Short mmCIF file of C-alpha atoms in Angstrom, two decimals:
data_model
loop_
_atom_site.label_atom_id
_atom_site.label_comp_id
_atom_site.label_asym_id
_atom_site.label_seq_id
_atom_site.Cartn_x
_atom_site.Cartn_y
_atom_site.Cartn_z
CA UNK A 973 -18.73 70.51 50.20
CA UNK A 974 -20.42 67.72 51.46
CA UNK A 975 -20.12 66.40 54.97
CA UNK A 976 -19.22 62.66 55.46
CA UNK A 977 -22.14 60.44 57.09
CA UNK A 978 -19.43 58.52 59.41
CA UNK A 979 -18.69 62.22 60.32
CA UNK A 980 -21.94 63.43 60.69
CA UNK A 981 -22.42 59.75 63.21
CA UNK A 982 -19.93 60.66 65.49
CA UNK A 983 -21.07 64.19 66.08
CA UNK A 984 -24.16 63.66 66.81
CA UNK A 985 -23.49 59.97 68.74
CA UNK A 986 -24.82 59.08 71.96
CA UNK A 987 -24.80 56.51 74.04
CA UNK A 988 -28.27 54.68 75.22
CA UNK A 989 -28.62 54.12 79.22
CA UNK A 990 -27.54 51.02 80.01
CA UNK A 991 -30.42 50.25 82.45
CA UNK A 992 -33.31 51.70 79.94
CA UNK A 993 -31.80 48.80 77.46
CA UNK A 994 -34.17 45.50 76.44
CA UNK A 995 -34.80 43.01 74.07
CA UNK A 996 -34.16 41.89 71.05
CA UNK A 997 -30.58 41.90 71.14
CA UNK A 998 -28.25 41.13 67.98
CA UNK A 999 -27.88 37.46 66.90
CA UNK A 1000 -24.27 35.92 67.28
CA UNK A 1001 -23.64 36.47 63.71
CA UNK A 1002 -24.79 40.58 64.26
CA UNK A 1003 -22.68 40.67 67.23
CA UNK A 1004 -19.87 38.75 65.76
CA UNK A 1005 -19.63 41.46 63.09
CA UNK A 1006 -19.85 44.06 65.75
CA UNK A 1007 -16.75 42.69 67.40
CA UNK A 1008 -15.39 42.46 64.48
CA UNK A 1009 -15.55 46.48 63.75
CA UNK A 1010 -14.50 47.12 67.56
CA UNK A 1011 -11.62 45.27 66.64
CA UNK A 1012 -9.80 47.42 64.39
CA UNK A 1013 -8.41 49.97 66.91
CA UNK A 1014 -5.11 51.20 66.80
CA UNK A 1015 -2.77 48.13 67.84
CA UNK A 1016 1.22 48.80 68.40
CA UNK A 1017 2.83 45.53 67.45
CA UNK A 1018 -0.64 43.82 66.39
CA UNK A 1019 -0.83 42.10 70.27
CA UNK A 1020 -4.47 42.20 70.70
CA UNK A 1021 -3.91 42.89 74.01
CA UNK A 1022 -7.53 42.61 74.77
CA UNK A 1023 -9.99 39.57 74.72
CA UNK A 1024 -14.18 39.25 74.71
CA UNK A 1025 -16.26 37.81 77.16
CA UNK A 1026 -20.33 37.65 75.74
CA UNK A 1027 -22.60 37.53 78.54
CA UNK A 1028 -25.79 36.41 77.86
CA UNK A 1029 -29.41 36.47 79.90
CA UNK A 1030 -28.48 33.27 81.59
CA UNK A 1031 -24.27 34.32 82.56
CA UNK A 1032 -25.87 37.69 83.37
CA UNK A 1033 -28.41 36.42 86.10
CA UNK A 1034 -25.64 34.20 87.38
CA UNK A 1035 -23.52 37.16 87.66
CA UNK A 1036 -25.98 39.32 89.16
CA UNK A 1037 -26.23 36.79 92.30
CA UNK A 1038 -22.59 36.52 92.20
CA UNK A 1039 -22.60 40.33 92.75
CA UNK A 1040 -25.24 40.25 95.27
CA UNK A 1041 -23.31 37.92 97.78
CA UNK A 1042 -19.69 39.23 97.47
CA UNK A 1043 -22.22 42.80 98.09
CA UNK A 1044 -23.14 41.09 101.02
CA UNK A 1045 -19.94 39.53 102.58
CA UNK A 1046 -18.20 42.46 101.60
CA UNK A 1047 -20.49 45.04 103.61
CA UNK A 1048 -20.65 47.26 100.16
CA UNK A 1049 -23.36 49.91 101.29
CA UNK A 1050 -26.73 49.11 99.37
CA UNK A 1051 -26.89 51.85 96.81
CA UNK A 1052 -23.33 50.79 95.76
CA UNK A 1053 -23.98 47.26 95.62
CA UNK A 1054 -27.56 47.58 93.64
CA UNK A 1055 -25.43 49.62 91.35
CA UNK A 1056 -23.42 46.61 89.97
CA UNK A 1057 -26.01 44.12 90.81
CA UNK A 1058 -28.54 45.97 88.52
CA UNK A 1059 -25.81 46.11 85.53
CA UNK A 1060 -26.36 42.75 85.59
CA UNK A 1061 -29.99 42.11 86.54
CA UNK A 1062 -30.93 44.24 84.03
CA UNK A 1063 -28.67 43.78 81.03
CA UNK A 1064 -30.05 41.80 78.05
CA UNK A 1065 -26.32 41.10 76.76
CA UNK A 1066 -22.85 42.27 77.78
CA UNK A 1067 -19.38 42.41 76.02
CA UNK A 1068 -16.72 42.29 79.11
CA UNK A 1069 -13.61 43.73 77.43
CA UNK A 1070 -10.92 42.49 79.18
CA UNK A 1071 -7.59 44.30 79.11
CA UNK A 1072 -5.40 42.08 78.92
CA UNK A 1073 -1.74 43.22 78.11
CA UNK A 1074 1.85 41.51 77.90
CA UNK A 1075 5.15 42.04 78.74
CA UNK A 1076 6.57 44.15 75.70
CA UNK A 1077 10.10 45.74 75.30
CA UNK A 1078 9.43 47.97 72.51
CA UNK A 1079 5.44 48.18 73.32
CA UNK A 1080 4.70 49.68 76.50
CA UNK A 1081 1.74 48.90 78.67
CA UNK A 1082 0.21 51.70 78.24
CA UNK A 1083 -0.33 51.85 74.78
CA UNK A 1084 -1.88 48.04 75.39
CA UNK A 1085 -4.40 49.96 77.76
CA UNK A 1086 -5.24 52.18 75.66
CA UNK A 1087 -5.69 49.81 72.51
CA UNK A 1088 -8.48 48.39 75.20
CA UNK A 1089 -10.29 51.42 75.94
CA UNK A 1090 -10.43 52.16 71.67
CA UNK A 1091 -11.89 48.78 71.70
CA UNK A 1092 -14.63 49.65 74.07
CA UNK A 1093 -15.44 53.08 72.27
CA UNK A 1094 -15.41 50.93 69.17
CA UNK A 1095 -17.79 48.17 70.02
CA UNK A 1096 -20.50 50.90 71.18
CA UNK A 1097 -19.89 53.12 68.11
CA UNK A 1098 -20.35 49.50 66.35
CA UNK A 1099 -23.73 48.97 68.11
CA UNK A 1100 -25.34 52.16 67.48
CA UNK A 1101 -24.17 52.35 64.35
CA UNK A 1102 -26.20 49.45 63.53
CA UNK A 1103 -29.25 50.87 65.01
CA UNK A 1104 -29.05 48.93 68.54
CA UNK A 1105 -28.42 51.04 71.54
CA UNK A 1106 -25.30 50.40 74.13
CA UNK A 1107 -23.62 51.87 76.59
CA UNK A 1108 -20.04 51.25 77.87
CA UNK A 1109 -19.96 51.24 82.26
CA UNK A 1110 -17.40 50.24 84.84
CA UNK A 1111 -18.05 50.53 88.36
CA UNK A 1112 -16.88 48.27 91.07
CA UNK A 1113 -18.23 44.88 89.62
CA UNK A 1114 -15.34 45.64 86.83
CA UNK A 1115 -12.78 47.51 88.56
CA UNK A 1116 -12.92 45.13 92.04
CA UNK A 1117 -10.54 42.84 91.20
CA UNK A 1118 -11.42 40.70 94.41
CA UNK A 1119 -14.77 40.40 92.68
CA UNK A 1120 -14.17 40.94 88.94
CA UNK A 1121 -11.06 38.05 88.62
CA UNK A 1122 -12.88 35.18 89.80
CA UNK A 1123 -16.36 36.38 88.53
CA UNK A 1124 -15.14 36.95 85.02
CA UNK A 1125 -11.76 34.17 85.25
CA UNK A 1126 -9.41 36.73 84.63
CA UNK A 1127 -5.65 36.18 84.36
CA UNK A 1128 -2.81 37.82 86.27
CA UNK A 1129 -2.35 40.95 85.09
CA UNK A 1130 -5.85 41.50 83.10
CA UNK A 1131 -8.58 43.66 83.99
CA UNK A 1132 -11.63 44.97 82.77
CA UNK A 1133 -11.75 47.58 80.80
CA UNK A 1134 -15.40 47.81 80.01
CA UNK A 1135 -19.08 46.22 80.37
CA UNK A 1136 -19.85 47.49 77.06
CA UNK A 1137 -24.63 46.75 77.25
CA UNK A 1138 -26.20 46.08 74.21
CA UNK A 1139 -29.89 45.83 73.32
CA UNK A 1140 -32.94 47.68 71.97
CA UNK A 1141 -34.13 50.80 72.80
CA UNK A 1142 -36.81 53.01 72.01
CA UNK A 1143 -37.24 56.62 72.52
CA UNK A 1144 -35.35 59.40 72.27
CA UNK A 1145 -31.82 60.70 74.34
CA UNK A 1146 -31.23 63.96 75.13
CA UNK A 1147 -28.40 65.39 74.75
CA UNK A 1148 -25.95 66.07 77.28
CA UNK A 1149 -23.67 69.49 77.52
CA UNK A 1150 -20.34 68.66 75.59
CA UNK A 1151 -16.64 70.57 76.68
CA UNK A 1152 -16.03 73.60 76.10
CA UNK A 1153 -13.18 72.95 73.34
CA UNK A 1154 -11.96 76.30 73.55
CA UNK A 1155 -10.35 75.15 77.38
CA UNK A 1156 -9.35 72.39 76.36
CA UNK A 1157 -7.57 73.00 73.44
CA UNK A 1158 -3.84 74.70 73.12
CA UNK A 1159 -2.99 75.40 69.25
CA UNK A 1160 1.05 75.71 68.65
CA UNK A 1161 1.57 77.09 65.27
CA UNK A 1162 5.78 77.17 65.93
#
């Protein structure tokens, strides 16, 4: 018995530090088929209760002083605010997912949410898969609405689910320790 390569992938998967990530990044057409893949996540009802914002070099440095004077107004103490700032200043692209879910009566929100965070797992399994490295990060430039609506031009009622980093990296990631499955896990055989 042979073991799958897609199996084999997602054992041994990791994520690539967001800040540690550089140039090249994937063209539009490489990124539009990596959107593509972290599209097909589970979807009650088909809603696509999700959208994508790219953000390239230029939207990124924008961003970054965006991030530096809401820091600023806001009183955000400095290692906080140089943590969202750098996601930014350093990034050489970014996918914003944005959750964006609707008003259902047989789909709940919840499910919506979640069909947003498969999306984010996705889109990084997507990009390493393809050999680039990303990373998928929050933190308070995403989960600040008072920042993260007008920054990214969010409707009412979305949010952001992810920063999902993209770009090259070289070098090697060490692993990190993994759950103990054993506590985590409850088999029910009746």
């Amino acid at each position: 018995m042979t073991r799958n390569a897609v199996l084999d992938f997602l054992l041994t998967r990791r994520s690539r530090p967001a800040k540690l990530l550089s140039g090249p990044v994937p063209d539009r057409a490489g990124l539009e088929e990596l959107l593509t893949a972290a599209a097909r996540v589970p979807d009650h009802g088909k809603l696509a209760p999700w959208r994508f914002i790219v953000l390239e070099r230029a939207a990124l440095a924008r961003l970054a002083g965006e991030a530096a004077a809401f820091a600023e107004k806001t009183g955000l103490a400095p290692e906080k605010a140089e943590k969202g700032i750098g996601q930014f200043d350093r990034s050489p692209l970014c996918v914003a997912v944005v959750a964006s879910p609707v008003a259902h009566d047989k789909i709940p929100q919840i499910e919506q949410v979640l069909s947003a965070g498969g999306v984010c797992l996705s889109l990084v399994n997507a990009a390493l898969a393809s050999g680039w490295g990303g990373s998928w990060l929050t933190g308070w430039v995403a989960l600040d609405q008072a920042f993260a609506a007008p920054a990214f031009g969010l409707a009412e009622g979305e949010f952001i689910a992810g920063l999902i980093h993209i770009g090259s990296y070289a070098g090697e990631v060490p692993d990190r320790p993994r759950p103990d499955l054993a506590a985590l896990t409850t088999w029910v055989s009746a």
